[in-house]
Amino acid sequence: MSSVAALRVGIVRDDRFLLHQPGLVHPEGPGRLKAVYRMLDMDFGHAVMEIQPELATLEQLELVHSPKYIRKVLRTAERQFTYLAPDTTVGSQSYLAAYLAVGGCIKGLQATLAGRCDVCFALVRPPGHHAHPNRAGGFCVFNNIGVTARYAQKRHGLRRILIVDWDIHHGDGVQELFYSEKEVLYFSTHFMGWYPQTGDWEETGAGEGLGYTINVPVPKDIRDPEMVYLYNRILNPVMERYRPELILVSAGFDGHYRDPLGRTQLTELCYRNLTELLVRLLRRGGNTPVLLALEGGYNVGALAHCVSEVLDVLTESRDDKQSPLTETDKSRQLIEKAVSIHKPYGVWTY
Ligand SMILES: [Zn+2]
């Protein structure tokens, strides 16, 4: 039993996210969220607060995206099918889902910053962390997390935002947006053999932002305890030294062993343990607002299972027990390398 007050958990959901039809054989299909919503109705109906998303405004989208690109996305409404990028296809109503995905994240942010909930999970699609200011890519149309972080800076005056990206792909779009600033600290673990093949160790930021991008490329056979060890060893000092005012999570679940694209070795337990860490960090920061946004995860059953584990931890507020961290040669080497690269910046290393 938890000895502290339960967390109030918000959920952004909307059936209009299912309108995004990238094509019958595309892995990022509406079946993903259908499975997640079905699980929600069965297991978490009363445990979460539902937040209705609204369409993002032009002003919000322009915090990150160019007017020309936004117009290009809008024009996809005129055709049954459009290639925004070779891997990013959209139907005539996809623009609506894309606007709603950004708007939903912002609505979730507003709910957490206003204290209506402690943590919010935006269960949206299309995903966002590969989207750039002028182009789509990696199934992403708009950069949901990127716009949300900019909004938090511009409208709420936040000066230290931590973005955690546990999707198995590197969030190249998010990294690029905040690469030269210290107001956003981006931390990503990913397998570099996959798309977009960025996020190498030495990509640590530029100018004022040097040291505020932390990339940890992981081997394909990394196991749950090793991943959880990495996150603990990096995020605990980040929390202590950087003291974020907001934590955003690019929550992708394609590192799951059943995922057709990720094909790594992680299980739902990894995401459960990472969420437990997240809850501890949130408490440690004196209830730092947390917003998770769904990114990848392409085996619909595994995806629903992973989201269920995350929500189980959040709704039960299980932050009072920490299983001992398993240190292996592999996890020790990864941390040693991260520390040796980041030590000169002193952002989180001691
Ligand atoms: Zn991914």
Short mmCIF file of C-alpha atoms and ligand atoms in Angstrom, two decimals:
data_model
loop_
_atom_site.label_atom_id
_atom_site.label_comp_id
_atom_site.label_asym_id
_atom_site.label_seq_id
_atom_site.Cartn_x
_atom_site.Cartn_y
_atom_site.Cartn_z
CA MET A 1 0.00 0.00 0.00
CA SER A 2 1.16 3.46 -0.76
CA SER A 3 1.61 5.78 2.18
CA VAL A 4 1.09 8.99 0.17
CA ALA A 5 -1.94 10.51 -1.49
CA ALA A 6 -3.02 8.84 -4.73
CA LEU A 7 -2.20 10.60 -7.96
CA ARG A 8 -5.03 12.08 -9.99
CA VAL A 9 -4.56 10.70 -13.48
CA GLY A 10 -5.87 12.44 -16.60
CA ILE A 11 -6.33 10.69 -19.94
CA VAL A 12 -6.66 12.40 -23.29
CA ARG A 13 -8.73 10.26 -25.63
CA ASP A 14 -11.01 10.87 -28.58
CA ASP A 15 -12.44 8.60 -31.25
CA ARG A 16 -11.49 11.18 -33.88
CA PHE A 17 -7.88 9.97 -33.55
CA LEU A 18 -9.13 6.86 -35.36
CA LEU A 19 -9.90 8.99 -38.43
CA HIS A 20 -6.22 9.06 -39.33
CA GLN A 21 -5.99 6.34 -41.99
CA PRO A 22 -2.42 5.98 -43.28
CA GLY A 23 -3.38 2.97 -45.42
CA LEU A 24 -4.51 -0.59 -44.80
CA VAL A 25 -1.09 -2.16 -44.35
CA HIS A 26 0.51 0.73 -42.50
CA PRO A 27 1.72 -0.28 -39.01
CA GLU A 28 0.52 2.99 -37.43
CA GLY A 29 -3.16 2.11 -37.98
CA PRO A 30 -6.27 3.05 -35.97
CA GLY A 31 -6.33 -0.47 -34.48
CA ARG A 32 -3.57 0.64 -32.09
CA LEU A 33 -5.70 3.16 -30.24
CA LYS A 34 -8.82 0.99 -30.58
CA ALA A 35 -7.07 -1.70 -28.54
CA VAL A 36 -5.83 0.84 -25.99
CA TYR A 37 -9.28 2.44 -25.59
CA ARG A 38 -10.93 -0.99 -25.21
CA MET A 39 -8.45 -1.83 -22.43
CA LEU A 40 -9.16 1.57 -20.81
CA ASP A 41 -12.91 0.96 -20.76
CA MET A 42 -12.47 -2.50 -19.29
CA ASP A 43 -9.86 -1.79 -16.65
CA PHE A 44 -9.62 1.93 -15.85
CA GLY A 45 -13.08 3.38 -16.55
CA HIS A 46 -13.46 5.14 -13.21
CA ALA A 47 -9.85 5.42 -12.16
CA VAL A 48 -8.94 8.16 -14.62
CA MET A 49 -10.22 11.61 -15.47
CA GLU A 50 -11.06 11.99 -19.14
CA ILE A 51 -9.85 15.11 -20.87
CA GLN A 52 -11.48 16.10 -24.16
CA PRO A 53 -8.93 17.36 -26.65
CA GLU A 54 -9.46 20.42 -28.80
CA LEU A 55 -7.94 21.17 -32.18
CA ALA A 56 -4.60 22.93 -31.92
CA THR A 57 -4.76 26.53 -33.07
CA LEU A 58 -2.64 27.90 -35.88
CA GLU A 59 -0.78 30.01 -33.34
CA GLN A 60 0.09 26.90 -31.31
CA LEU A 61 1.28 24.91 -34.34
CA GLU A 62 3.40 27.85 -35.48
CA LEU A 63 5.36 27.66 -32.23
CA VAL A 64 7.23 24.85 -34.03
CA HIS A 65 6.01 24.42 -37.59
CA SER A 66 6.32 26.74 -40.58
CA PRO A 67 3.11 28.23 -42.03
CA LYS A 68 3.99 26.64 -45.37
CA TYR A 69 4.19 23.15 -43.89
CA ILE A 70 0.96 23.64 -41.90
CA ARG A 71 -0.80 24.63 -45.14
CA LYS A 72 0.63 21.53 -46.81
CA VAL A 73 -0.87 19.33 -44.08
CA LEU A 74 -4.23 21.11 -44.37
CA ARG A 75 -4.31 20.56 -48.12
CA THR A 76 -4.17 16.77 -47.60
CA ALA A 77 -7.90 17.09 -46.79
CA GLU A 78 -8.52 17.60 -50.49
CA ARG A 79 -7.23 14.18 -51.50
CA GLN A 80 -8.04 10.64 -50.50
CA PHE A 81 -4.41 9.77 -49.96
CA THR A 82 -1.20 11.78 -49.70
CA TYR A 83 2.44 10.92 -49.11
CA LEU A 84 3.75 13.54 -46.69
CA ALA A 85 6.98 11.48 -46.55
CA PRO A 86 7.79 8.07 -48.03
CA ASP A 87 6.82 6.39 -44.73
CA THR A 88 4.22 8.95 -43.64
CA THR A 89 0.98 8.64 -45.53
CA VAL A 90 -2.30 10.33 -44.66
CA GLY A 91 -5.96 10.08 -45.65
CA SER A 92 -8.38 12.95 -46.16
CA GLN A 93 -9.26 13.22 -42.46
CA SER A 94 -5.81 12.64 -41.00
CA TYR A 95 -5.16 16.37 -40.67
CA LEU A 96 -7.99 16.45 -38.12
CA ALA A 97 -6.33 13.76 -35.98
CA ALA A 98 -2.97 15.54 -36.32
CA TYR A 99 -4.43 18.87 -35.15
CA LEU A 100 -6.18 17.04 -32.32
CA ALA A 101 -3.02 15.20 -31.25
CA VAL A 102 -1.20 18.48 -30.65
CA GLY A 103 -4.30 20.10 -29.13
CA GLY A 104 -4.82 17.07 -26.89
CA CYS A 105 -1.28 17.26 -25.51
CA ILE A 106 -1.71 20.98 -24.83
CA LYS A 107 -5.06 20.33 -23.10
CA GLY A 108 -3.37 17.65 -20.98
CA LEU A 109 -0.56 20.06 -20.13
CA GLN A 110 -3.05 22.75 -19.09
CA ALA A 111 -4.87 20.25 -16.85
CA THR A 112 -1.64 19.25 -15.06
CA LEU A 113 -0.29 22.80 -14.75
CA ALA A 114 -3.63 23.99 -13.36
CA GLY A 115 -3.54 21.14 -10.82
CA ARG A 116 -6.69 19.44 -12.08
CA CYS A 117 -4.63 16.26 -12.34
CA ASP A 118 -1.10 15.30 -11.23
CA VAL A 119 -0.17 13.32 -14.29
CA CYS A 120 -1.77 13.02 -17.71
CA PHE A 121 -1.37 10.44 -20.46
CA ALA A 122 -2.30 11.75 -23.91
CA LEU A 123 -3.36 8.66 -25.86
CA VAL A 124 -3.13 10.27 -29.26
CA ARG A 125 -2.09 9.54 -32.83
CA PRO A 126 -0.39 10.25 -35.17
CA PRO A 127 2.79 10.19 -33.06
CA GLY A 128 5.09 13.21 -33.08
CA HIS A 129 8.74 12.89 -32.07
CA HIS A 130 10.11 12.48 -35.63
CA ALA A 131 8.26 15.51 -37.06
CA HIS A 132 10.38 18.53 -38.04
CA PRO A 133 9.33 22.18 -38.48
CA ASN A 134 9.08 21.77 -42.26
CA ARG A 135 8.48 18.09 -42.81
CA ALA A 136 6.78 14.90 -41.74
CA GLY A 137 8.65 11.64 -41.14
CA GLY A 138 8.60 8.38 -39.21
CA PHE A 139 4.75 8.29 -39.20
CA CYS A 140 4.72 11.72 -37.47
CA VAL A 141 2.91 14.78 -38.87
CA PHE A 142 3.21 17.43 -36.15
CA ASN A 143 5.64 17.34 -33.25
CA ASN A 144 3.14 16.88 -30.42
CA ILE A 145 5.69 16.99 -27.59
CA GLY A 146 7.73 19.74 -29.24
CA VAL A 147 4.77 22.10 -29.61
CA THR A 148 3.68 21.30 -26.05
CA ALA A 149 7.12 22.15 -24.64
CA ARG A 150 7.21 25.42 -26.59
CA TYR A 151 3.72 26.24 -25.38
CA ALA A 152 4.77 25.59 -21.77
CA GLN A 153 7.70 27.97 -22.26
CA LYS A 154 5.85 30.75 -24.06
CA ARG A 155 2.47 30.69 -22.33
CA HIS A 156 3.40 29.48 -18.88
CA GLY A 157 6.92 30.85 -18.62
CA LEU A 158 8.55 27.53 -17.73
CA ARG A 159 12.34 27.64 -17.86
CA ARG A 160 13.36 24.02 -17.21
CA ILE A 161 11.56 21.23 -19.03
CA LEU A 162 12.74 17.63 -19.04
CA ILE A 163 11.76 15.48 -22.02
CA VAL A 164 12.22 11.73 -21.54
CA ASP A 165 11.99 9.63 -24.71
CA TRP A 166 11.73 5.88 -24.13
CA ASP A 167 10.50 5.03 -27.62
CA ILE A 168 12.99 2.61 -29.22
CA HIS A 169 13.56 5.11 -32.04
CA HIS A 170 15.48 8.34 -31.54
CA GLY A 171 13.29 11.46 -31.41
CA ASP A 172 15.24 13.38 -34.02
CA GLY A 173 12.52 16.02 -34.40
CA VAL A 174 12.43 16.82 -30.69
CA GLN A 175 16.22 16.82 -30.40
CA GLU A 176 16.61 19.27 -33.27
CA LEU A 177 14.05 21.70 -31.84
CA PHE A 178 15.82 22.13 -28.51
CA TYR A 179 19.42 21.28 -29.43
CA SER A 180 20.83 24.73 -28.71
CA GLU A 181 19.01 25.62 -25.52
CA LYS A 182 19.30 24.72 -21.86
CA GLU A 183 15.66 25.39 -21.08
CA VAL A 184 14.77 21.93 -22.38
CA LEU A 185 16.79 18.87 -21.43
CA TYR A 186 16.23 15.97 -23.82
CA PHE A 187 17.08 12.42 -22.73
CA SER A 188 16.61 9.51 -25.11
CA THR A 189 17.42 5.81 -25.17
CA HIS A 190 17.12 4.13 -28.56
CA PHE A 191 18.57 1.50 -30.85
CA MET A 192 20.59 3.33 -33.48
CA GLY A 193 20.27 0.63 -36.14
CA TRP A 194 16.67 1.69 -36.73
CA TYR A 195 15.12 4.82 -38.20
CA PRO A 196 16.15 7.69 -38.11
CA GLN A 197 19.71 6.55 -37.23
CA THR A 198 20.47 9.69 -35.28
CA GLY A 199 21.06 10.11 -31.55
CA ASP A 200 24.70 9.09 -31.24
CA TRP A 201 26.56 9.49 -27.95
CA GLU A 202 28.37 12.61 -29.09
CA GLU A 203 25.16 14.46 -30.00
CA THR A 204 25.09 16.37 -26.72
CA GLY A 205 23.70 19.76 -27.74
CA ALA A 206 25.20 22.99 -29.06
CA GLY A 207 25.97 26.49 -27.81
CA GLU A 208 24.06 27.23 -24.60
CA GLY A 209 22.42 23.82 -24.92
CA LEU A 210 25.69 21.88 -24.75
CA GLY A 211 25.18 19.00 -22.32
CA TYR A 212 21.40 19.36 -22.32
CA THR A 213 20.88 16.59 -24.87
CA ILE A 214 21.60 13.15 -23.45
CA ASN A 215 21.62 10.31 -25.97
CA VAL A 216 22.17 6.75 -24.85
CA PRO A 217 22.13 4.38 -27.82
CA VAL A 218 21.37 0.93 -26.42
CA PRO A 219 22.20 -2.50 -27.82
CA LYS A 220 19.35 -4.45 -29.38
CA ASP A 221 19.52 -7.18 -26.76
CA ILE A 222 19.25 -4.87 -23.74
CA ARG A 223 17.04 -6.38 -21.01
CA ASP A 224 14.43 -4.79 -18.74
CA PRO A 225 16.59 -4.48 -15.60
CA GLU A 226 19.46 -2.98 -17.59
CA MET A 227 17.19 -0.35 -19.12
CA VAL A 228 15.65 0.46 -15.73
CA TYR A 229 19.17 0.74 -14.25
CA LEU A 230 20.14 3.25 -16.95
CA TYR A 231 17.10 5.41 -16.34
CA ASN A 232 17.68 5.42 -12.59
CA ARG A 233 21.36 6.27 -12.90
CA ILE A 234 20.66 9.19 -15.22
CA LEU A 235 17.27 10.58 -14.23
CA ASN A 236 17.86 10.69 -10.47
CA PRO A 237 20.81 13.10 -10.79
CA VAL A 238 19.01 15.01 -13.58
CA MET A 239 16.07 15.53 -11.23
CA GLU A 240 18.36 16.68 -8.43
CA ARG A 241 20.55 19.02 -10.43
CA TYR A 242 18.31 20.25 -13.25
CA ARG A 243 15.14 20.48 -11.11
CA PRO A 244 12.66 20.41 -14.00
CA GLU A 245 9.41 22.33 -13.62
CA LEU A 246 7.71 19.93 -16.04
CA ILE A 247 8.40 16.38 -17.23
CA LEU A 248 7.23 15.39 -20.71
CA VAL A 249 7.51 11.77 -21.81
CA SER A 250 7.64 10.57 -25.40
CA ALA A 251 6.05 7.28 -24.44
CA GLY A 252 6.61 4.79 -27.23
CA PHE A 253 6.32 1.08 -26.59
CA ASP A 254 8.01 -0.30 -29.70
CA GLY A 255 10.93 -1.62 -27.65
CA HIS A 256 8.60 -4.49 -26.68
CA TYR A 257 9.81 -7.91 -27.81
CA ARG A 258 6.56 -8.54 -29.70
CA ASP A 259 6.80 -5.30 -31.65
CA PRO A 260 7.18 -5.84 -35.41
CA LEU A 261 9.32 -2.72 -35.87
CA GLY A 262 11.31 -2.49 -32.63
CA ARG A 263 12.34 -6.14 -32.40
CA THR A 264 14.29 -5.67 -29.18
CA GLN A 265 13.99 -7.65 -25.96
CA LEU A 266 12.05 -5.43 -23.57
CA THR A 267 8.80 -6.47 -21.91
CA GLU A 268 5.86 -4.58 -20.40
CA LEU A 269 7.63 -4.88 -17.04
CA CYS A 270 10.26 -2.42 -18.27
CA TYR A 271 7.61 0.26 -18.88
CA ARG A 272 6.02 -0.56 -15.52
CA ASN A 273 9.35 -0.01 -13.76
CA LEU A 274 10.11 3.15 -15.72
CA THR A 275 6.72 4.51 -14.65
CA GLU A 276 7.50 3.67 -11.02
CA LEU A 277 10.69 5.70 -11.39
CA LEU A 278 8.68 8.52 -12.97
CA VAL A 279 6.33 8.57 -9.98
CA ARG A 280 9.29 8.72 -7.59
CA LEU A 281 10.76 11.63 -9.56
CA LEU A 282 7.43 13.44 -9.58
CA ARG A 283 7.14 13.07 -5.79
CA ARG A 284 10.74 14.07 -5.29
CA GLY A 285 10.17 17.29 -7.24
CA GLY A 286 7.24 18.14 -4.96
CA ASN A 287 4.62 16.95 -7.47
CA THR A 288 6.33 18.03 -10.67
CA PRO A 289 3.64 17.98 -13.39
CA VAL A 290 4.05 15.04 -15.78
CA LEU A 291 2.58 14.60 -19.24
CA LEU A 292 3.09 11.41 -21.24
CA ALA A 293 2.26 11.37 -24.95
CA LEU A 294 1.92 8.16 -26.92
CA GLU A 295 4.53 7.69 -29.63
CA GLY A 296 5.22 4.24 -31.19
CA GLY A 297 4.13 0.69 -30.39
CA TYR A 298 2.94 -1.42 -33.31
CA ASN A 299 1.82 -4.75 -31.91
CA VAL A 300 -1.66 -3.74 -30.79
CA GLY A 301 -1.89 -6.35 -28.04
CA ALA A 302 1.53 -5.55 -26.62
CA LEU A 303 0.81 -1.81 -26.87
CA ALA A 304 -2.42 -2.10 -24.86
CA HIS A 305 -0.62 -4.27 -22.32
CA CYS A 306 2.21 -1.74 -21.89
CA VAL A 307 -0.17 1.23 -21.53
CA SER A 308 -2.13 -0.81 -19.00
CA GLU A 309 1.04 -1.35 -16.91
CA VAL A 310 1.78 2.38 -16.97
CA LEU A 311 -1.75 3.27 -15.88
CA ASP A 312 -1.76 0.57 -13.24
CA VAL A 313 1.28 2.18 -11.60
CA LEU A 314 -0.09 5.72 -11.95
CA THR A 315 -3.57 4.99 -10.61
CA GLU A 316 -2.23 2.94 -7.72
CA SER A 317 0.52 5.51 -7.06
CA ARG A 318 3.00 2.75 -6.41
CA ASP A 319 6.02 4.80 -5.59
CA ASP A 320 6.87 3.35 -2.23
CA LYS A 321 8.83 0.31 -3.25
CA GLN A 322 11.89 0.20 -5.37
CA SER A 323 13.22 -3.14 -6.46
CA PRO A 324 17.01 -3.34 -6.17
CA LEU A 325 18.74 -2.20 -9.31
CA THR A 326 20.44 -4.89 -11.29
CA GLU A 327 23.85 -3.88 -12.50
CA THR A 328 25.34 -5.93 -15.31
CA ASP A 329 28.58 -5.43 -17.22
CA LYS A 330 26.56 -4.04 -20.09
CA SER A 331 24.58 -1.52 -18.05
CA ARG A 332 27.71 -0.46 -16.14
CA GLN A 333 29.59 0.14 -19.39
CA LEU A 334 26.73 2.20 -20.83
CA ILE A 335 26.62 4.41 -17.72
CA GLU A 336 30.41 4.78 -17.64
CA LYS A 337 30.36 5.92 -21.24
CA ALA A 338 27.49 8.37 -20.66
CA VAL A 339 29.24 9.82 -17.61
CA SER A 340 32.59 10.18 -19.38
CA ILE A 341 30.98 12.07 -22.26
CA HIS A 342 28.77 14.28 -20.10
CA LYS A 343 31.09 14.98 -17.18
CA PRO A 344 32.69 18.07 -18.76
CA TYR A 345 29.28 19.78 -18.97
CA GLY A 346 28.31 19.11 -15.35
CA VAL A 347 24.60 19.18 -16.15
CA TRP A 348 23.77 15.94 -14.31
CA THR A 349 27.08 14.20 -13.62
CA TYR A 350 28.93 14.55 -10.37
ZN ZN B 1 9.26 4.35 -32.33
#
